[in-house]
Backbone as a ProteinNet text record, in pm:
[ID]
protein_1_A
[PRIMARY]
XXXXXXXXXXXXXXXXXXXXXXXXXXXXXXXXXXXXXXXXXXXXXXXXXXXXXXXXXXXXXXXXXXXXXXXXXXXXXXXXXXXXXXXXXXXXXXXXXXXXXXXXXXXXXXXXXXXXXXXXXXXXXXXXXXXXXXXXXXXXXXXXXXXXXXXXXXXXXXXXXXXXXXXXXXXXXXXXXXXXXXXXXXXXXXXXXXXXXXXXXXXXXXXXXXXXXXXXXXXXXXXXXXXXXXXXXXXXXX
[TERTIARY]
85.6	0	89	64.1	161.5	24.4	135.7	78	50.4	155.1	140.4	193.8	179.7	191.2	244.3	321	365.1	304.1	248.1	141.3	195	251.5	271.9	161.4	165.6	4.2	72	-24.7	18.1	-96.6	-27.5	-134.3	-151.8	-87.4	-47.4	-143.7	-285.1	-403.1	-481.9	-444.8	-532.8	-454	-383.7	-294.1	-370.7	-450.5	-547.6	-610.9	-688.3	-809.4	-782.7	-672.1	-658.2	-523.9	-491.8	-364.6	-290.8	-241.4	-185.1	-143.2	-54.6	-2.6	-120.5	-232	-330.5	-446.3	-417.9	-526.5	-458	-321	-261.5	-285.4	-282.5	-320	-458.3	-574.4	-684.7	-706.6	-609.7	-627.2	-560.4	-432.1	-386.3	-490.5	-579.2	-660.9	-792.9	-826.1	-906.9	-835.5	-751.2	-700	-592.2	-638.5	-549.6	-479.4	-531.5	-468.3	-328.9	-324.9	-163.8	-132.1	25.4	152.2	215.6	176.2	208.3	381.7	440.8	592.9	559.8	681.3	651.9	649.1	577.1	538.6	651.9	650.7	762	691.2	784.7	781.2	681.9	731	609.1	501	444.5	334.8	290.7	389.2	418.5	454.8	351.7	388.8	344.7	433.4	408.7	261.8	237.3	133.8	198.5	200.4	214.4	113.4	58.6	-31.2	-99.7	-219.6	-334.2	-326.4	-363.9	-364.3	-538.3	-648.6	-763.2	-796.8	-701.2	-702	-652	-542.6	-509.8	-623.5	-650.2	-774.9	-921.9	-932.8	-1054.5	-988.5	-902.7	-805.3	-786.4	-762	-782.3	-893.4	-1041	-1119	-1211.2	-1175.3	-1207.9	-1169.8	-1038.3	-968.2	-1009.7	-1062.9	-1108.2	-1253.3	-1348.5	-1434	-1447.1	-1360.3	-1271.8	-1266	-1157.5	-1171.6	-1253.2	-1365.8	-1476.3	-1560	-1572.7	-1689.9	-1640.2	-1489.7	-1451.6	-1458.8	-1421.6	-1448.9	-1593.2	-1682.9	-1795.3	-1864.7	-1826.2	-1843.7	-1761.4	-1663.4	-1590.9	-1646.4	-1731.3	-1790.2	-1879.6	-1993.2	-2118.9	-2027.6	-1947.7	-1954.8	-1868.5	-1800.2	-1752.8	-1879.7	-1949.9	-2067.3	-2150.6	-2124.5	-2175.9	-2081.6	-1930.1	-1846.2	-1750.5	-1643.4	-1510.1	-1398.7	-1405	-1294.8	-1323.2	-1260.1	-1278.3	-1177.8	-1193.4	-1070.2	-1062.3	-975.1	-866.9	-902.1	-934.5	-1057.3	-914.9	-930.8	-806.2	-900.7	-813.8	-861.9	-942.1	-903.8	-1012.3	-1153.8	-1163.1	-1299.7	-1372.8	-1313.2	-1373.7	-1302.8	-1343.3	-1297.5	-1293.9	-1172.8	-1225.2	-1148.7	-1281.5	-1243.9	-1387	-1440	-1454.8	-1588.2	-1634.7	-1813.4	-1886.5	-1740.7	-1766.3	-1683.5	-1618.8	-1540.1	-1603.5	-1730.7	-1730.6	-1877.4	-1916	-2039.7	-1999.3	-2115.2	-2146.9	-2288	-2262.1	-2393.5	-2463.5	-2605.9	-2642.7	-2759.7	-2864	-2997.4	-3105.8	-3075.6	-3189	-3122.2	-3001.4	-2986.2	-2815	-2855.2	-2680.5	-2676.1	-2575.1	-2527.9	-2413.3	-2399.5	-2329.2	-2301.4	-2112.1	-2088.2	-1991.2	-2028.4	-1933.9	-1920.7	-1777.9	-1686.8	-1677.9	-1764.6	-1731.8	-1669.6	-1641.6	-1573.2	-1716.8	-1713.8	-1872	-1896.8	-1803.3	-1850.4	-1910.4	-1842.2	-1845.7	-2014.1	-2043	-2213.1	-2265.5	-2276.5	-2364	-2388.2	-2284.5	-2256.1	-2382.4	-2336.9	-2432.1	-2561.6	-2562.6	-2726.1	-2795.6	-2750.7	-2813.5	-2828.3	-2724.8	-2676.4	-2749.7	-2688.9	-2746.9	-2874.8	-2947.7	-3018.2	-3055.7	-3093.4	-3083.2	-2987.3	-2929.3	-2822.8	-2862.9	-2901	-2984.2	-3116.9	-3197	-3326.3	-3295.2	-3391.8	-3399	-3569.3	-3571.7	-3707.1	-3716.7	-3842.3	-3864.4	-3811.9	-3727.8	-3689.5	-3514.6	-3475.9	-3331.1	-3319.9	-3272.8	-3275.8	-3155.8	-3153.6	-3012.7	-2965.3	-2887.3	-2895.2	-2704.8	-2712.2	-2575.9	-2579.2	-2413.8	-2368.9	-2250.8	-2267.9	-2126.1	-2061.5	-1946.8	-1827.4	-1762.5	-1725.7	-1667.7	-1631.4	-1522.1	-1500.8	-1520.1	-1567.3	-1614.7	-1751.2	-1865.9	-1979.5	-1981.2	-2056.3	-2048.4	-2176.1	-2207.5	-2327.9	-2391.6	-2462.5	-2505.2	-2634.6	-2569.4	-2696.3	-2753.1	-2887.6	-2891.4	-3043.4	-3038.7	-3181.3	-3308.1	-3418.5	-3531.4	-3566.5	-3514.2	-3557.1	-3646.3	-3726.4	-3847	-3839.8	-3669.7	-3574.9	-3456.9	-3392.2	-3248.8	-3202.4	-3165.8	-3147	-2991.7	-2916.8	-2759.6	-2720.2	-2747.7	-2714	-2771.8	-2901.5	-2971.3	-2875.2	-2852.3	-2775.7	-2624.1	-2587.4	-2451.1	-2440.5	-2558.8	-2563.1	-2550.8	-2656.8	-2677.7	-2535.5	-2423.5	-2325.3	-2269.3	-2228.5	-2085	-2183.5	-2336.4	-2363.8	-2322	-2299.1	-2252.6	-2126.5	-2044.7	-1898.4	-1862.4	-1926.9	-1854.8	-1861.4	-2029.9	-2040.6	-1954.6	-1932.4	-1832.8	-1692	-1641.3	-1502	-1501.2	-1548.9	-1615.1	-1592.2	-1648.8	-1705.1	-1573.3	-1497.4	-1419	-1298.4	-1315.6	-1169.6	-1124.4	-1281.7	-1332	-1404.7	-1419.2	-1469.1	-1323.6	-1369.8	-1280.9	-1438.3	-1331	-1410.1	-1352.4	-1401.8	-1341.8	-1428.1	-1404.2	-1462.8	-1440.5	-1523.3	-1550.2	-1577.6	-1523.4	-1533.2	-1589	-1692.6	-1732.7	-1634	-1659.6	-1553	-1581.4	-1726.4	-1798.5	-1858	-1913.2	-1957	-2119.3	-2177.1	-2266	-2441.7	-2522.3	-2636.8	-2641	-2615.4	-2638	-2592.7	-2460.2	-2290.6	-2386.4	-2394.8	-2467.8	-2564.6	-2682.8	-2823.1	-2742.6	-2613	-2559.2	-2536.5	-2470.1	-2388.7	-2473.4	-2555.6	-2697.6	-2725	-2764.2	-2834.9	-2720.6	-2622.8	-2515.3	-2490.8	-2527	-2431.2	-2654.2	-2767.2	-2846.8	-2896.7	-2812	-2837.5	-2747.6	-2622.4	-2569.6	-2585.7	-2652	-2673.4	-2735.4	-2802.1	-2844.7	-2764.9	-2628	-2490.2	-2401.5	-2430.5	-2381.6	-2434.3	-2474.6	-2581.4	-2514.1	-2429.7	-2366.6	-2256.4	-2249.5	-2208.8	-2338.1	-2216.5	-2321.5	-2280.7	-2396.7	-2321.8	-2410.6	-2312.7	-2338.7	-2338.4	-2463.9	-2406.7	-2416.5	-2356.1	-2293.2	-2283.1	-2244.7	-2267.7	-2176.3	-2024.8	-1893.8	-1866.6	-1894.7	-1846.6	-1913.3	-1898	-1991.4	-1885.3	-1929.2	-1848	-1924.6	-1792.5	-1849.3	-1776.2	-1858.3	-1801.2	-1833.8	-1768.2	-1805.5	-1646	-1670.6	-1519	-1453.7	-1284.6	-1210.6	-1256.5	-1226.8	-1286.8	-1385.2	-1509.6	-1656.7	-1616.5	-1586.3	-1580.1	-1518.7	-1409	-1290.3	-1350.5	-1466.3	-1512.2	-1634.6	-1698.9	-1774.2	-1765.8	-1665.7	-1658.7	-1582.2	-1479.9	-1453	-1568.9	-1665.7	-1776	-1875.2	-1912	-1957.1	-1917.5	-1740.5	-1662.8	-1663.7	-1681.9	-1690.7	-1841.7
-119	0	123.7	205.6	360.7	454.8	496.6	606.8	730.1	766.3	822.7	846.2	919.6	901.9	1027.2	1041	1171.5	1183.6	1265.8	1237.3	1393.8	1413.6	1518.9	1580.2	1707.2	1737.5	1841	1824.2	1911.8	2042.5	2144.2	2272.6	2339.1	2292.4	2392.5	2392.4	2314.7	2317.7	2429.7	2457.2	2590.8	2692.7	2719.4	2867.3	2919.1	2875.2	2992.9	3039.7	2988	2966.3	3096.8	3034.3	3122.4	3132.3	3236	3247	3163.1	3090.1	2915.1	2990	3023.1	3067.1	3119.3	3163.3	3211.3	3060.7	3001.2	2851.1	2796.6	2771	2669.4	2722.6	2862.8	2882	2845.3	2860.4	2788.6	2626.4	2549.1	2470.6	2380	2456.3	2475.5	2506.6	2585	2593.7	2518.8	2453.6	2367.6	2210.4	2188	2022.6	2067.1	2099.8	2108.3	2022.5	1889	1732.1	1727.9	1770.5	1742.5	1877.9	1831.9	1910.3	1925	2095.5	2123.2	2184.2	2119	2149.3	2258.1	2323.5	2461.6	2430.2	2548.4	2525.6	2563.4	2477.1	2483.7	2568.9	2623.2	2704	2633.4	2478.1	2393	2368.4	2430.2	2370.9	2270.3	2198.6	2069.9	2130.2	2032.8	2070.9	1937	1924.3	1809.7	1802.5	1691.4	1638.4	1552.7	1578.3	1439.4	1458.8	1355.8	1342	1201.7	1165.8	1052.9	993.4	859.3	812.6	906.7	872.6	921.5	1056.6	1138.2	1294.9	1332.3	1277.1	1248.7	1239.1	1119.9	1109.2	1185.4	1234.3	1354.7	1470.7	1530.9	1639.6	1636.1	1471.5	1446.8	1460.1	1426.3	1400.6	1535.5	1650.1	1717.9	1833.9	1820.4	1930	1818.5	1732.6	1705.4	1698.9	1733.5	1757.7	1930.3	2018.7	2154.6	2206.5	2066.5	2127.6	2044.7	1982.3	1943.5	2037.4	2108.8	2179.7	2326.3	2356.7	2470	2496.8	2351.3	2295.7	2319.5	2249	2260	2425.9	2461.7	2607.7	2737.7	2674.8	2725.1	2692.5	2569.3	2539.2	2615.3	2673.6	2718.9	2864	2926.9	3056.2	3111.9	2977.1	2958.1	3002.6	2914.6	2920.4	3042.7	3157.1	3305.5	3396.8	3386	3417.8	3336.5	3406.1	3321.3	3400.3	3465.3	3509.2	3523.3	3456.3	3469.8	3537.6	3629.3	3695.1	3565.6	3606.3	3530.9	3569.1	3491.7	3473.4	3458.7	3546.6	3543.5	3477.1	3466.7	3398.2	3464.2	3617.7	3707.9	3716.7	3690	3709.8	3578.3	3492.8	3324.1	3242.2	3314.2	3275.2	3074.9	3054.7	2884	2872	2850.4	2825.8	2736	2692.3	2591.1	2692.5	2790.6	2828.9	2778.7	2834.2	2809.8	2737.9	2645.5	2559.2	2488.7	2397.4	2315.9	2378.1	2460.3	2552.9	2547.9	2472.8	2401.1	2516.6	2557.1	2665.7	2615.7	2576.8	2498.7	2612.5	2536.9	2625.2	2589.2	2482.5	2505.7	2601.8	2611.3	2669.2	2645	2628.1	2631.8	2499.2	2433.4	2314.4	2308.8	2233.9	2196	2042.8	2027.2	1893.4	1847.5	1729	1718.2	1558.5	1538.3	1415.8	1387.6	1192.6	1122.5	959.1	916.2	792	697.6	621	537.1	501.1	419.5	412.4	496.5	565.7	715.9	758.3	746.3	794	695.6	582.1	482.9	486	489.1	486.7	624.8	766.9	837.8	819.4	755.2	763.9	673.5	579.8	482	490.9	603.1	619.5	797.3	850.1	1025.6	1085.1	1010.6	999.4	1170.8	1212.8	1359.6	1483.1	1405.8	1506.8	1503.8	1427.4	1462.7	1471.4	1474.6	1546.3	1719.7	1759.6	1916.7	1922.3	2042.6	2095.6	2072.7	2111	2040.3	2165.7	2276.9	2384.7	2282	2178.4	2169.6	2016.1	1964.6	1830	1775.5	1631.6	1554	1457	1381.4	1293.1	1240.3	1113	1043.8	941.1	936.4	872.6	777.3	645	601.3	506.5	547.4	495	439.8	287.8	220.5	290.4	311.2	401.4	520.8	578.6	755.9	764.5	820.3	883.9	994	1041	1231	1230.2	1362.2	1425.1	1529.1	1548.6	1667.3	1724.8	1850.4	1896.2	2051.2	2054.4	2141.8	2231.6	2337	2404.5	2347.5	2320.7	2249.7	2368.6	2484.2	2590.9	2699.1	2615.7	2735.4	2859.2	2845.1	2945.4	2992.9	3090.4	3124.5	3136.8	3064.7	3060.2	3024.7	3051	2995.4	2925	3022.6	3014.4	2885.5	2858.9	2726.5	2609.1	2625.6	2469.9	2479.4	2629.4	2577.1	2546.1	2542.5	2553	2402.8	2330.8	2142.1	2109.1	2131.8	2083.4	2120.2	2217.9	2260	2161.3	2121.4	2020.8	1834.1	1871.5	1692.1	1718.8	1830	1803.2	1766.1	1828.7	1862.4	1708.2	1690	1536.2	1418.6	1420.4	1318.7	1347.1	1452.6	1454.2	1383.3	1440.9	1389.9	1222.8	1188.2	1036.3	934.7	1036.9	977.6	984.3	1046.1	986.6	950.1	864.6	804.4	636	566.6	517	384.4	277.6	182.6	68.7	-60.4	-126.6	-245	-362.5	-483.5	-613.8	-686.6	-752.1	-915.4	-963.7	-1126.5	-1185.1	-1287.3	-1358.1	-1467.8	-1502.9	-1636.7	-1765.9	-1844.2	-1996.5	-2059.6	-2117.4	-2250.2	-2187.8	-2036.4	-1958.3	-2034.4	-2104.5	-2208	-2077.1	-2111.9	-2010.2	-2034.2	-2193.9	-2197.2	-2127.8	-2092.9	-2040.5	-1874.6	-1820.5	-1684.1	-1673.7	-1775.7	-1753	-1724.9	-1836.2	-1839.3	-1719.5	-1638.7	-1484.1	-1402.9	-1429.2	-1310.5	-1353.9	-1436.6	-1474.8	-1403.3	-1439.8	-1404.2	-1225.9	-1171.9	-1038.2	-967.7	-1017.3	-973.1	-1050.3	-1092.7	-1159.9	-1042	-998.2	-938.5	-809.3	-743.5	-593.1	-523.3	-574.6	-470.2	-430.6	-585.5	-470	-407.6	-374.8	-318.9	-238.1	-127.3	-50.9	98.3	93.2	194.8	105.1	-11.5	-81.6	-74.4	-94.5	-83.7	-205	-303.5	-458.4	-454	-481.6	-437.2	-641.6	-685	-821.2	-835.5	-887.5	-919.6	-1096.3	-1093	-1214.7	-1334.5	-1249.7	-1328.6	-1286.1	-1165.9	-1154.6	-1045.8	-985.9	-876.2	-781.1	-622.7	-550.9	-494.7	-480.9	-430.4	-289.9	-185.2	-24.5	28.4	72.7	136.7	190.6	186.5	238.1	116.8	167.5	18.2	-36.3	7.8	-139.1	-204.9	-159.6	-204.5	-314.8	-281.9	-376.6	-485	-484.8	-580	-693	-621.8	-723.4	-789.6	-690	-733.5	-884.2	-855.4	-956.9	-1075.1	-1077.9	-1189.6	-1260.3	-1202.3	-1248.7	-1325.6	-1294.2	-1335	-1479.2	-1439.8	-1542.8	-1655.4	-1649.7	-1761.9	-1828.2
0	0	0	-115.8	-109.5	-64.6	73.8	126.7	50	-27.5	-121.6	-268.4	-314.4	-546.1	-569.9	-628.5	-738.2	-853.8	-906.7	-1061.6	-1117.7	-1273.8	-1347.7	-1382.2	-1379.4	-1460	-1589.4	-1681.4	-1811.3	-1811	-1752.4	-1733.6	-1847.9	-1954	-2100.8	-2111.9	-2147	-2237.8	-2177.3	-2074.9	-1990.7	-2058.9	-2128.3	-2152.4	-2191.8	-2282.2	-2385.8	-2266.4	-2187.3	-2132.1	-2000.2	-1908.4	-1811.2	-1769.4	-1669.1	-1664.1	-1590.1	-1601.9	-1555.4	-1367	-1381.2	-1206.8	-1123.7	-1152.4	-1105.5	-1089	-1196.4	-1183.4	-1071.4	-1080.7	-978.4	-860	-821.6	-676.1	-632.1	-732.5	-690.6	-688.5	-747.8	-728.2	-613.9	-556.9	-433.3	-285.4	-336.5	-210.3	-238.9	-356.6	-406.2	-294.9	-310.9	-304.3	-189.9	-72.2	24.4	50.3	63.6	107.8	30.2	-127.9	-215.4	-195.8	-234.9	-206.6	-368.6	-396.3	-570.7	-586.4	-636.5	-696.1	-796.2	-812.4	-931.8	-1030.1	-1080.3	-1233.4	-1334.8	-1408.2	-1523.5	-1650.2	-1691.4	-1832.1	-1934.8	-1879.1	-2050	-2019.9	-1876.5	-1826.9	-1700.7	-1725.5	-1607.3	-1460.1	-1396.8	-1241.7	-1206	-1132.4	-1008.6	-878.3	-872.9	-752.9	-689.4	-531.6	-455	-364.4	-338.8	-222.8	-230.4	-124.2	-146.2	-311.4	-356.9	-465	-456.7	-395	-398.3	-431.4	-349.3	-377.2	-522.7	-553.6	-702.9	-800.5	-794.1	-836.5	-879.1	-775.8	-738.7	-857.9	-817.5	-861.3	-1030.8	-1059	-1228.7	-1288.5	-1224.1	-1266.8	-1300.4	-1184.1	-1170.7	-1285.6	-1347.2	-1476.9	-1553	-1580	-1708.4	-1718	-1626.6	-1648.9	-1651.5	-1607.9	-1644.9	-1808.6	-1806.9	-1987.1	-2078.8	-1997.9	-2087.7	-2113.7	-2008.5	-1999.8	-2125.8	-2071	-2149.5	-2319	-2325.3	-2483.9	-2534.2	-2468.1	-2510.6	-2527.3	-2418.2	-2415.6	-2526.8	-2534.2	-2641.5	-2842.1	-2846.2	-2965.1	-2961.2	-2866.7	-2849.2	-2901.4	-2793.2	-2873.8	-2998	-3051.3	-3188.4	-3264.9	-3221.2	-3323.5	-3344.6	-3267.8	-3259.9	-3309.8	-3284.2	-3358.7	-3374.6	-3475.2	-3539.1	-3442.9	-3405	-3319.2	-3164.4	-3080.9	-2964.1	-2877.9	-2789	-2717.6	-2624.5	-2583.3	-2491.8	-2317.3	-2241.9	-2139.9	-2023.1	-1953.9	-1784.8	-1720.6	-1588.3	-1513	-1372.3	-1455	-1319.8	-1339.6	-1486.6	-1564.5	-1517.3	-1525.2	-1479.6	-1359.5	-1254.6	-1127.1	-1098.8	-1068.6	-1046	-896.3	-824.4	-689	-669.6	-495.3	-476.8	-487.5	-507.2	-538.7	-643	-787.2	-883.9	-986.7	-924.2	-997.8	-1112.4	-1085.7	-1166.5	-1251.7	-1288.8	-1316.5	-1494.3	-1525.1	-1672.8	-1720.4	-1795.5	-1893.1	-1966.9	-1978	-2063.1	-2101.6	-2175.4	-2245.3	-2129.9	-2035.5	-1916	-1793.7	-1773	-1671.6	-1654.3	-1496.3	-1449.7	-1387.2	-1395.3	-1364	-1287.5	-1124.5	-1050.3	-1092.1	-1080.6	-1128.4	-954.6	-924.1	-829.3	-832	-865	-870.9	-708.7	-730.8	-573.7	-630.4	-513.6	-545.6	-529.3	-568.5	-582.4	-456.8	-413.4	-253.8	-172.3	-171.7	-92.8	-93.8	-226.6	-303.4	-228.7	-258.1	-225.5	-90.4	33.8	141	209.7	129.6	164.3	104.1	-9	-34.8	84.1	129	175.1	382	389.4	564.6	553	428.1	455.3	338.4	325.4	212.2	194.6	300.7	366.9	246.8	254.5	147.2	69.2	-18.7	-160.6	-172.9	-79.9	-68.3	-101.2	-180.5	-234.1	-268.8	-261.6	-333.5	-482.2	-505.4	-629.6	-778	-727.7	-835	-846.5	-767.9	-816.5	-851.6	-922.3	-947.9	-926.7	-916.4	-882.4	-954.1	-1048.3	-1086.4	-1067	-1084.1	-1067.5	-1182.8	-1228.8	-1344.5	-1280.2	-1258.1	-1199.2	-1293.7	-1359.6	-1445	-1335	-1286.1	-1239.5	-1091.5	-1009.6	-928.4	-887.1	-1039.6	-1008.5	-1032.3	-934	-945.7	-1002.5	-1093.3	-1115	-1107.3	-1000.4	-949.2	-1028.3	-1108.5	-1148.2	-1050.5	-1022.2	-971.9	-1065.9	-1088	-1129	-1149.1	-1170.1	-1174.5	-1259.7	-1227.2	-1298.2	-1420.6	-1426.4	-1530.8	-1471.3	-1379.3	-1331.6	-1272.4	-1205.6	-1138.8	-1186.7	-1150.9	-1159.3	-1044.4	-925.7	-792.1	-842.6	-890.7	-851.8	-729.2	-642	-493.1	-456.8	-438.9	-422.5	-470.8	-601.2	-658.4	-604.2	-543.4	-520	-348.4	-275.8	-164	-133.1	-238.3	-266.3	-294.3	-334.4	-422.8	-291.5	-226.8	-71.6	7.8	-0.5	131.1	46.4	-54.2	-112.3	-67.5	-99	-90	66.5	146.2	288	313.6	310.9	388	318.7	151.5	89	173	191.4	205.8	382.8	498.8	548.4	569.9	493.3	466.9	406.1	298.6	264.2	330.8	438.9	514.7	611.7	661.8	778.7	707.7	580	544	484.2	482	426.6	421.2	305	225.4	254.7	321.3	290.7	199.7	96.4	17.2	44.3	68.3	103.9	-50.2	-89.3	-207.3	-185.1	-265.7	-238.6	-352.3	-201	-273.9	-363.9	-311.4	-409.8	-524.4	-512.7	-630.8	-653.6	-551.6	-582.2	-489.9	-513.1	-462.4	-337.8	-313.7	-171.2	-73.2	-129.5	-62.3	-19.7	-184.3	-163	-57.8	-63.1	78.5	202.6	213.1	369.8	408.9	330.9	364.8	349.1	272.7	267.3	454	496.2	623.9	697	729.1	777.1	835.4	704	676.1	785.8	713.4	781.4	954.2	956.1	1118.2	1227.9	1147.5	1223.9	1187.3	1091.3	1124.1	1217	1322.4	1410.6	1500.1	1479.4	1575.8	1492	1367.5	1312.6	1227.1	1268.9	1184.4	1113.3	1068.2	1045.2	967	924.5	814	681.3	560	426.7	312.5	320.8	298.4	154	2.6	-99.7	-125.5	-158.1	-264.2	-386.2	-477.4	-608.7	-593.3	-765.3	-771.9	-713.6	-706.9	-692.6	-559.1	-488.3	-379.7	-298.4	-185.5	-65	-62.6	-99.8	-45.1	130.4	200.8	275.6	345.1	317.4	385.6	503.3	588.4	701.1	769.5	873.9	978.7	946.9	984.1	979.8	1099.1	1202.1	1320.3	1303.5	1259.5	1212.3	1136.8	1051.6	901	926.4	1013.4	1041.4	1091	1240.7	1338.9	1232.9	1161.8	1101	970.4	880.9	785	895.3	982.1	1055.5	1108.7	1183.4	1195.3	1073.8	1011.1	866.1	799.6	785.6	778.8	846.2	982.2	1078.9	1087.3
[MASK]
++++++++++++++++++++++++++++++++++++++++++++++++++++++++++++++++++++++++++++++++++++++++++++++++++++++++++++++++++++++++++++++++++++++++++++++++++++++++++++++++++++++++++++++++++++++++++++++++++++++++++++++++++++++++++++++++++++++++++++++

């Protein structure tokens, strides 16, 4: 297990966009957890920190310059010349970092690790309850959830959708660094094998109620605190 990763990042593709030394400081107070090396002349700067925070941090500039792209075709398409956009004009910090423009409204995007989602949908369901002007939806690509949250049209409340998005972030971050996963495999792979651990995993949840026991076909994940989980799948096991 590495405590921690070094990862290069290539900041060049932001040059047009914004003024690179000015992005990196927001993304410095964006990703407190990593530790940013200086920026080089070609663009390249160093990350060390969490493999997870890494992670978050990648997912997050490429859904950055997804959004910029797309946004950049739309006003191609109004004109052929576009000035050249700083980074005072388009602030990216943690209000309005991930803020997508569409023809219904404004869109909050917030990158979680799947666990992490599932864990709160099912323990803080609370968090994604909203009124009926903001909507919620989730997309999960293997390890990464992406949250869109965003205005139903009937409003222009900004504030509202970014208020939903700082209450997903706080409680994910939160969650994610108090949370671990241990996975039980089944042997015989046979149904019977499956009923036992189904019985098993629900005989013992009422001492463990703050565990979140996921089954599949080949094996149980199971998330909660490390001590929980530990006493928990040994138990199971036996």
């Amino acid at each position: 297990v590495f405590s921690s990763v070094t990862s290069v990042l290539n900041m060049s593709i932001f040059k047009d966009q914004f003024v690179l030394e000015d992005l990196i400081q927001e993304l410095k107070k964006k990703s407190t957890a990593l530790s940013f090396g200086p920026l080089q002349s070609n663009g390249h700067i160093s990350v060390q920190g969490s493999f997870p925070a890494i992670k978050l941090l990648r997912d997050f500039l490429l859904l950055k310059a997804k959004s910029l792209s797309e946004k950049d075709k739309r006003e191609e398409s109004k004109s052929h010349q576009r000035p050249k956009r700083r980074l005072q004009q388009h602030r990216l910090n943690t209000e309005t970092s991930n803020f997508v423009y569409d023809a219904d409204g404004e869109r909050q995007v917030v990158v979680l690790d799947t666990d992490t989602y599932h864990y709160m949908k099912y323990f803080f369901p609370r968090t994604f309850l909203v009124n009926d002007d903001v909507v919620i939806s989730g997309i999960t690509d293997g390890d990464i959830t992406t949250v869109y949250i965003e205005n139903d049209g009937s409003r222009s409340d900004a504030g509202q959708v970014l208020r939903v998005k700082e209450k997903i972030e706080n409680q994910s971050v939160e969650l994610h660094n108090t949370l671990r996963k241990e996975r039980i495999y089944f042997v015989e792979h046979i149904r019977n094998e499956k009923q036992r651990y189904k019985w098993a995993c629900e005989s013992l949840k009422p001492r463990y109620p703050y565990v979140l026991v996921t089954l599949y076909d080949t094996h149980i994940d199971v998330i909660g605190k490390s001590s929980e989980i530990f006493e928990f799948t040994k138990e199971v096991s036996n």
